[in-house]
């Protein structure tokens, strides 16, 4: 159920098809994994999805669902409750891969040069020209470990891993008896897989590093940080100006302008007109591809689990759209008796898209020892600022 | 009790037959049964009588009356027959009354005398008239077979799916057959007919003469033939008073009997049951009833009155003006228990229980006897089974009590059979009640299934009883209560004397949110009865929009359908209604409707964007949405127009629209674009080359690259390109040209608004270190280190950084120190750092 245009359709075009499908999907999910007893939500679309779900439930009366519920809560979040997070550059390992190369359905296509097999006498003649396609998911032990880490921490993990693996390979010299050698051989496939995985991620990390150490990336990040700290958000920004003048990709420019606008709660007409004029006079082709800031969306999820939204009524009122709480009564037989130490399971549905960094933050939340909540994430689209803006742009027709 | 077997009649050595009363009929018949056309449905179904048929030459002016009664004689319907002469009546499996007219038309009536439909048996039948007709049942449904005046047969095996089949001719048939019947073999209907001493079998293709094996000689005519309920057996009655009984395939003889009565019997039917010990036939004459089977003696009953036989799965029902009786072979379990001096375990258990109630020690003796033989389980089972076959609740209870008593002495007797029998009997006793009048036996009930029984109760409009049964048996709501309530509601909407309001309210009160009730089905029924308003009211209660909307559309309530579709959030549904509305309404009304429905409007806009651009424009026009109109024309200027003039004109329209929308900025920007387009055309004319569709920025760049600096300046001024960007532009363009001289001149024209670092960067990009160094010296202090590093002057960069005492700059320089060459510099920095820390 991937709909890139969900955000645009819902907020710009008033087309709720994707919300209907989201509600349908949630009903199917409930049919398979039990009725979710509590629904929380924030935002106009969330309200609509909840309404549709209640309506559909009414339509289905008669076929009582008798599956023991897997989820305790459902949290519906509108993307427009937190527009800032996707606009900012993601700084986790996975987030950066997505920002730079774009992850499509857990696959990423990378430039092949770094992955060329290093053979002697090759002379670099037949370098592969086709993009290298890699699958990224937590089935890969190493990736599971580093995907949610801030990129700065990835290097040390990789070098540590490298030492461990080469040490493991050295073991073979110590293997004296047939039994020992057999044991070593039995571990070989696993070790080789680990070595392959390490090689891949070292290459990816190098690729990513090339970008993150560039002057321009640093400048962009600085501007983002300034915006998020509220510095000079009401003036025309030099860096953005320079980007336009230097024909930086349009999406990058738009993304920064949007970020500035969100941080400033809207731009002054004069500033906006200036940007518009600049972009109009010097448009560019559409042909390119968080430290210290906790995403608001994730904060909302965190506060829901403890102490509850009632403590932040004031804040919720400032955010756009209504917030609500619905209960779906369960037959007594299906009500859960929680064992002490057993985690609650919350399903979070991001209406309009979610970024890898937000997912990483939620994973972090559920790993906190006293968190007590496991999160399962659903969305209309896995996105980043670039793909988001791209989807928002009008296709010429 | 002592003469419980008094009404048992032995037939041969193996079987007993008993006849008991089901009901005493008080249906107040004015006519004799023999004067009526009679049809009684099997499975305790209704009885139809058409009095005063046409065969008697009574006053033609008197219209005959069609009466329908329950099996207990409770009148269900009575109507004057206004159509043509009827030859035969019969009930279909769905308990619909089929009336076969002389002209071959078949009129179908419901149980309550409501006319359902009619169909014809074809032209041939119409021309030759119907001589005789039979309604028969097959596994496909109910069929009609017709004998025409031309002695030809036409049949349809299923009236629900009418396919007429004309059977082949019987060679040399001059007169009507003396008797005939339909047979059903291998899922195909055949006709067996008797002409004089000969029997013929008709199938689709051919007519073949058949001879029953072992038929006694001397037969000159067959007077009656009977097929068993399951089409497995056939009986033939000859003019010699001889009865042949065998298989319906005519391949095997079961037995024969000579009753020595030559008068043609009124009726002959089979009386057997599944797993019968004996195959027997019941023959009825005016005053005599005879049960014959494979035994030298027959059982004879005297008929006090004119009677009618109804064959059933497990026996024969016999009704007359005053009584309704059931004749059947005593089932095995009952026989075991009640046979005189029976020592069967069930019989002993029944005795034991009776003694127990009398508080006699004999109870223990009986029980011990059964237990010693290890037959207690069997005894309990026998009692349960026998209870099922008893008609009197008293006897049922006493048998069940015995079973229950026996159960106490068994360790692990699964209770379901006992419980189920109690439930089944309770249901059976309820429907056998005089007021309900469905005298089902246990075997018939099991064959029919509870679902069909419920359907039949619904058909009789016995909704409360049906619901009670559902609740008692705890049937799932969707199959049980809900379904019955829905039927009730469908019946309710047909009551035309009650107002729409009251009907809707009554229905909602009863049904509420009962799961599984489809309000839309009920509404569809109401609409079918012409009560549109009621249908709409009922639809309000329908929770499923997917069901509401199509019916509303059908009833031409499209606007209501639209708001329902929107409520559901199902955009497909909204589109369905929208497209419907679009065809139904004129354009103006359609747009007005949309205006009140923002969601529908935005969906329709989406649709137009993809399908009908012109309509989109009209939509914006109607709403005075000048902003969108402007955007629309902008798009059009790119998409539709090839020539500059056309494009400029389209842009002008757009600009006007933007002014109307008070979007000054967009209007100005559009006008700038028009100006730029015209200018680019002129440039192309004057200078040649490609200018059209370049952005302003690129236009200026192209001019500079072409050496037209003056014009470039002019253009930048005209369009007020900000200084900063102009500098970037020139810088990039001159570097591209590698016109270093001009670049230097430009850099000195005034103080750079973008600083001098970009100069350094761009020179390095063009690999001109010499030029880059010139500018590096002019870079402001805060970017100096960067600039020096760019041109590779690490040592000087270090000096500046040390001078600045800037830690970040120091480490930046340090990271640029490579190997041996910059060793000294690196040391210098480390020293400076150490010093800084000391301080």
mmCIF file of N, CA and C in Angstrom, chain B residues 409-470:
data_model
loop_
_atom_site.group_PDB
_atom_site.id
_atom_site.type_symbol
_atom_site.label_atom_id
_atom_site.label_comp_id
_atom_site.label_asym_id
_atom_site.label_seq_id
_atom_site.Cartn_x
_atom_site.Cartn_y
_atom_site.Cartn_z
ATOM 1 N N UNK B 409 -26.015 -44.562 34.839
ATOM 2 C CA UNK B 409 -25.198 -45.726 35.189
ATOM 3 C C UNK B 409 -24.072 -45.957 34.187
ATOM 4 N N UNK B 410 -23.908 -45.004 33.312
ATOM 5 C CA UNK B 410 -22.837 -45.128 32.322
ATOM 6 C C UNK B 410 -21.767 -44.099 32.623
ATOM 7 N N UNK B 411 -20.537 -44.516 32.519
ATOM 8 C CA UNK B 411 -19.434 -43.610 32.844
ATOM 9 C C UNK B 411 -19.281 -42.497 31.834
ATOM 10 N N UNK B 412 -19.103 -42.938 30.633
ATOM 11 C CA UNK B 412 -18.787 -41.918 29.632
ATOM 12 C C UNK B 412 -19.742 -42.025 28.462
ATOM 13 N N UNK B 413 -20.959 -41.533 28.673
ATOM 14 C CA UNK B 413 -21.889 -41.526 27.564
ATOM 15 C C UNK B 413 -21.947 -40.107 27.017
ATOM 16 N N UNK B 414 -21.552 -39.915 25.754
ATOM 17 C CA UNK B 414 -21.543 -38.535 25.234
ATOM 18 C C UNK B 414 -22.953 -37.964 25.238
ATOM 19 N N UNK B 415 -23.115 -36.791 25.820
ATOM 20 C CA UNK B 415 -24.471 -36.281 26.029
ATOM 21 C C UNK B 415 -25.142 -35.706 24.775
ATOM 22 N N UNK B 416 -24.370 -35.460 23.689
ATOM 23 C CA UNK B 416 -24.962 -34.689 22.587
ATOM 24 C C UNK B 416 -26.205 -35.337 21.982
ATOM 25 N N UNK B 417 -26.180 -36.676 21.805
ATOM 26 C CA UNK B 417 -27.312 -37.281 21.119
ATOM 27 C C UNK B 417 -28.589 -37.068 21.935
ATOM 28 N N UNK B 418 -28.464 -37.182 23.251
ATOM 29 C CA UNK B 418 -29.627 -36.989 24.116
ATOM 30 C C UNK B 418 -30.113 -35.539 24.052
ATOM 31 N N UNK B 419 -29.148 -34.620 24.195
ATOM 32 C CA UNK B 419 -29.515 -33.202 24.196
ATOM 33 C C UNK B 419 -30.135 -32.820 22.866
ATOM 34 N N UNK B 420 -29.503 -33.295 21.781
ATOM 35 C CA UNK B 420 -30.009 -32.908 20.468
ATOM 36 C C UNK B 420 -31.413 -33.444 20.248
ATOM 37 N N UNK B 421 -31.653 -34.667 20.722
ATOM 38 C CA UNK B 421 -32.988 -35.224 20.541
ATOM 39 C C UNK B 421 -34.018 -34.415 21.320
ATOM 40 N N UNK B 422 -33.665 -34.006 22.529
ATOM 41 C CA UNK B 422 -34.593 -33.188 23.306
ATOM 42 C C UNK B 422 -34.929 -31.904 22.553
ATOM 43 N N UNK B 423 -33.884 -31.291 22.003
ATOM 44 C CA UNK B 423 -34.108 -30.034 21.271
ATOM 45 C C UNK B 423 -34.968 -30.259 20.038
ATOM 46 N N UNK B 424 -34.584 -31.313 19.271
ATOM 47 C CA UNK B 424 -35.322 -31.565 18.041
ATOM 48 C C UNK B 424 -36.799 -31.817 18.335
ATOM 49 N N UNK B 425 -37.056 -32.609 19.392
ATOM 50 C CA UNK B 425 -38.448 -32.927 19.697
ATOM 51 C C UNK B 425 -39.211 -31.687 20.117
ATOM 52 N N UNK B 426 -38.521 -30.814 20.819
ATOM 53 C CA UNK B 426 -39.205 -29.603 21.238
ATOM 54 C C UNK B 426 -39.607 -28.771 20.017
ATOM 55 N N UNK B 427 -38.678 -28.681 19.060
ATOM 56 C CA UNK B 427 -38.981 -27.948 17.827
ATOM 57 C C UNK B 427 -40.119 -28.641 17.082
ATOM 58 N N UNK B 428 -40.008 -29.982 16.978
ATOM 59 C CA UNK B 428 -41.033 -30.719 16.228
ATOM 60 C C UNK B 428 -42.408 -30.562 16.867
ATOM 61 N N UNK B 429 -42.479 -30.694 18.191
ATOM 62 C CA UNK B 429 -43.774 -30.556 18.852
ATOM 63 C C UNK B 429 -44.345 -29.166 18.635
ATOM 64 N N UNK B 430 -43.445 -28.185 18.563
ATOM 65 C CA UNK B 430 -43.914 -26.811 18.355
ATOM 66 C C UNK B 430 -44.523 -26.651 16.968
ATOM 67 N N UNK B 431 -43.861 -27.208 15.948
ATOM 68 C CA UNK B 431 -44.406 -26.981 14.600
ATOM 69 C C UNK B 431 -45.577 -27.928 14.306
ATOM 70 N N UNK B 432 -45.652 -29.041 15.073
ATOM 71 C CA UNK B 432 -46.781 -29.955 14.860
ATOM 72 C C UNK B 432 -48.056 -29.390 15.467
ATOM 73 N N UNK B 433 -47.912 -28.393 16.314
ATOM 74 C CA UNK B 433 -49.070 -27.824 16.985
ATOM 75 C C UNK B 433 -50.163 -27.509 15.968
ATOM 76 N N UNK B 434 -51.367 -27.688 16.411
ATOM 77 C CA UNK B 434 -52.531 -27.488 15.563
ATOM 78 C C UNK B 434 -52.519 -26.140 14.854
ATOM 79 N N UNK B 435 -52.087 -25.113 15.586
ATOM 80 C CA UNK B 435 -52.128 -23.772 15.001
ATOM 81 C C UNK B 435 -51.099 -23.592 13.905
ATOM 82 N N UNK B 436 -50.034 -24.314 14.028
ATOM 83 C CA UNK B 436 -48.968 -24.197 13.027
ATOM 84 C C UNK B 436 -49.236 -25.177 11.899
ATOM 85 N N UNK B 437 -49.487 -26.439 12.307
ATOM 86 C CA UNK B 437 -49.932 -27.424 11.336
ATOM 87 C C UNK B 437 -48.875 -27.910 10.371
ATOM 88 N N UNK B 438 -47.702 -28.204 10.879
ATOM 89 C CA UNK B 438 -46.697 -28.850 10.025
ATOM 90 C C UNK B 438 -46.363 -30.191 10.680
ATOM 91 N N UNK B 439 -47.051 -31.265 10.297
ATOM 92 C CA UNK B 439 -46.858 -32.551 10.990
ATOM 93 C C UNK B 439 -45.623 -33.286 10.494
ATOM 94 N N UNK B 440 -44.476 -32.740 10.772
ATOM 95 C CA UNK B 440 -43.235 -33.381 10.328
ATOM 96 C C UNK B 440 -42.903 -34.551 11.228
ATOM 97 N N UNK B 441 -42.374 -35.628 10.645
ATOM 98 C CA UNK B 441 -41.807 -36.682 11.472
ATOM 99 C C UNK B 441 -40.335 -36.374 11.672
ATOM 100 N N UNK B 442 -39.738 -37.115 12.592
ATOM 101 C CA UNK B 442 -38.324 -36.881 12.878
ATOM 102 C C UNK B 442 -37.469 -37.090 11.627
ATOM 103 N N UNK B 443 -37.736 -38.172 10.890
ATOM 104 C CA UNK B 443 -36.929 -38.446 9.698
ATOM 105 C C UNK B 443 -37.111 -37.352 8.653
ATOM 106 N N UNK B 444 -38.353 -36.900 8.484
ATOM 107 C CA UNK B 444 -38.596 -35.839 7.501
ATOM 108 C C UNK B 444 -37.866 -34.564 7.892
ATOM 109 N N UNK B 445 -37.923 -34.281 9.209
ATOM 110 C CA UNK B 445 -37.277 -33.069 9.713
ATOM 111 C C UNK B 445 -35.772 -33.113 9.445
ATOM 112 N N UNK B 446 -35.171 -34.284 9.681
ATOM 113 C CA UNK B 446 -33.729 -34.395 9.448
ATOM 114 C C UNK B 446 -33.412 -34.259 7.959
ATOM 115 N N UNK B 447 -34.306 -34.808 7.127
ATOM 116 C CA UNK B 447 -34.099 -34.715 5.684
ATOM 117 C C UNK B 447 -34.245 -33.265 5.210
ATOM 118 N N UNK B 448 -35.211 -32.566 5.819
ATOM 119 C CA UNK B 448 -35.536 -31.201 5.387
ATOM 120 C C UNK B 448 -34.482 -30.205 5.858
ATOM 121 N N UNK B 449 -33.895 -30.433 6.985
ATOM 122 C CA UNK B 449 -32.951 -29.548 7.710
ATOM 123 C C UNK B 449 -33.664 -28.360 8.356
ATOM 124 N N UNK B 450 -33.049 -27.877 9.412
ATOM 125 C CA UNK B 450 -33.644 -26.785 10.184
ATOM 126 C C UNK B 450 -33.768 -25.516 9.345
ATOM 127 N N UNK B 451 -32.778 -25.308 8.445
ATOM 128 C CA UNK B 451 -32.824 -24.094 7.632
ATOM 129 C C UNK B 451 -34.091 -24.045 6.788
ATOM 130 N N UNK B 452 -34.400 -25.185 6.138
ATOM 131 C CA UNK B 452 -35.592 -25.207 5.289
ATOM 132 C C UNK B 452 -36.838 -25.077 6.149
ATOM 133 N N UNK B 453 -36.826 -25.720 7.306
ATOM 134 C CA UNK B 453 -37.998 -25.604 8.174
ATOM 135 C C UNK B 453 -38.222 -24.136 8.548
ATOM 136 N N UNK B 454 -37.136 -23.437 8.864
ATOM 137 C CA UNK B 454 -37.263 -22.011 9.206
ATOM 138 C C UNK B 454 -37.813 -21.241 8.012
ATOM 139 N N UNK B 455 -37.297 -21.573 6.818
ATOM 140 C CA UNK B 455 -37.811 -20.909 5.618
ATOM 141 C C UNK B 455 -39.318 -21.107 5.505
ATOM 142 N N UNK B 456 -39.744 -22.329 5.806
ATOM 143 C CA UNK B 456 -41.170 -22.620 5.651
ATOM 144 C C UNK B 456 -41.998 -21.874 6.687
ATOM 145 N N UNK B 457 -41.443 -21.726 7.884
ATOM 146 C CA UNK B 457 -42.153 -20.941 8.899
ATOM 147 C C UNK B 457 -42.255 -19.491 8.450
ATOM 148 N N UNK B 458 -41.150 -18.996 7.867
ATOM 149 C CA UNK B 458 -41.154 -17.621 7.368
ATOM 150 C C UNK B 458 -42.196 -17.484 6.267
ATOM 151 N N UNK B 459 -42.259 -18.489 5.404
ATOM 152 C CA UNK B 459 -43.219 -18.487 4.306
ATOM 153 C C UNK B 459 -44.649 -18.408 4.848
ATOM 154 N N UNK B 460 -44.869 -19.017 6.006
ATOM 155 C CA UNK B 460 -46.201 -18.975 6.619
ATOM 156 C C UNK B 460 -46.356 -17.732 7.489
ATOM 157 N N UNK B 461 -45.376 -16.859 7.451
ATOM 158 C CA UNK B 461 -45.357 -15.607 8.237
ATOM 159 C C UNK B 461 -45.410 -15.897 9.724
ATOM 160 N N UNK B 462 -44.841 -17.026 10.131
ATOM 161 C CA UNK B 462 -44.814 -17.358 11.557
ATOM 162 C C UNK B 462 -43.488 -16.862 12.122
ATOM 163 N N UNK B 463 -43.261 -15.554 12.015
ATOM 164 C CA UNK B 463 -41.964 -14.988 12.394
ATOM 165 C C UNK B 463 -41.613 -15.213 13.861
ATOM 166 N N UNK B 464 -42.567 -14.958 14.793
ATOM 167 C CA UNK B 464 -42.180 -15.123 16.205
ATOM 168 C C UNK B 464 -41.720 -16.542 16.516
ATOM 169 N N UNK B 465 -42.456 -17.549 15.993
ATOM 170 C CA UNK B 465 -42.064 -18.933 16.260
ATOM 171 C C UNK B 465 -40.674 -19.206 15.687
ATOM 172 N N UNK B 466 -40.459 -18.734 14.455
ATOM 173 C CA UNK B 466 -39.169 -18.964 13.810
ATOM 174 C C UNK B 466 -38.045 -18.365 14.656
ATOM 175 N N UNK B 467 -38.286 -17.177 15.169
ATOM 176 C CA UNK B 467 -37.244 -16.516 15.974
ATOM 177 C C UNK B 467 -37.016 -17.278 17.272
ATOM 178 N N UNK B 468 -38.140 -17.720 17.872
ATOM 179 C CA UNK B 468 -37.986 -18.491 19.110
ATOM 180 C C UNK B 468 -37.158 -19.744 18.873
ATOM 181 N N UNK B 469 -37.424 -20.401 17.751
ATOM 182 C CA UNK B 469 -36.672 -21.630 17.448
ATOM 183 C C UNK B 469 -35.184 -21.298 17.274
ATOM 184 N N UNK B 470 -34.920 -20.229 16.531
ATOM 185 C CA UNK B 470 -33.521 -19.823 16.331
ATOM 186 C C UNK B 470 -32.838 -19.573 17.663
#
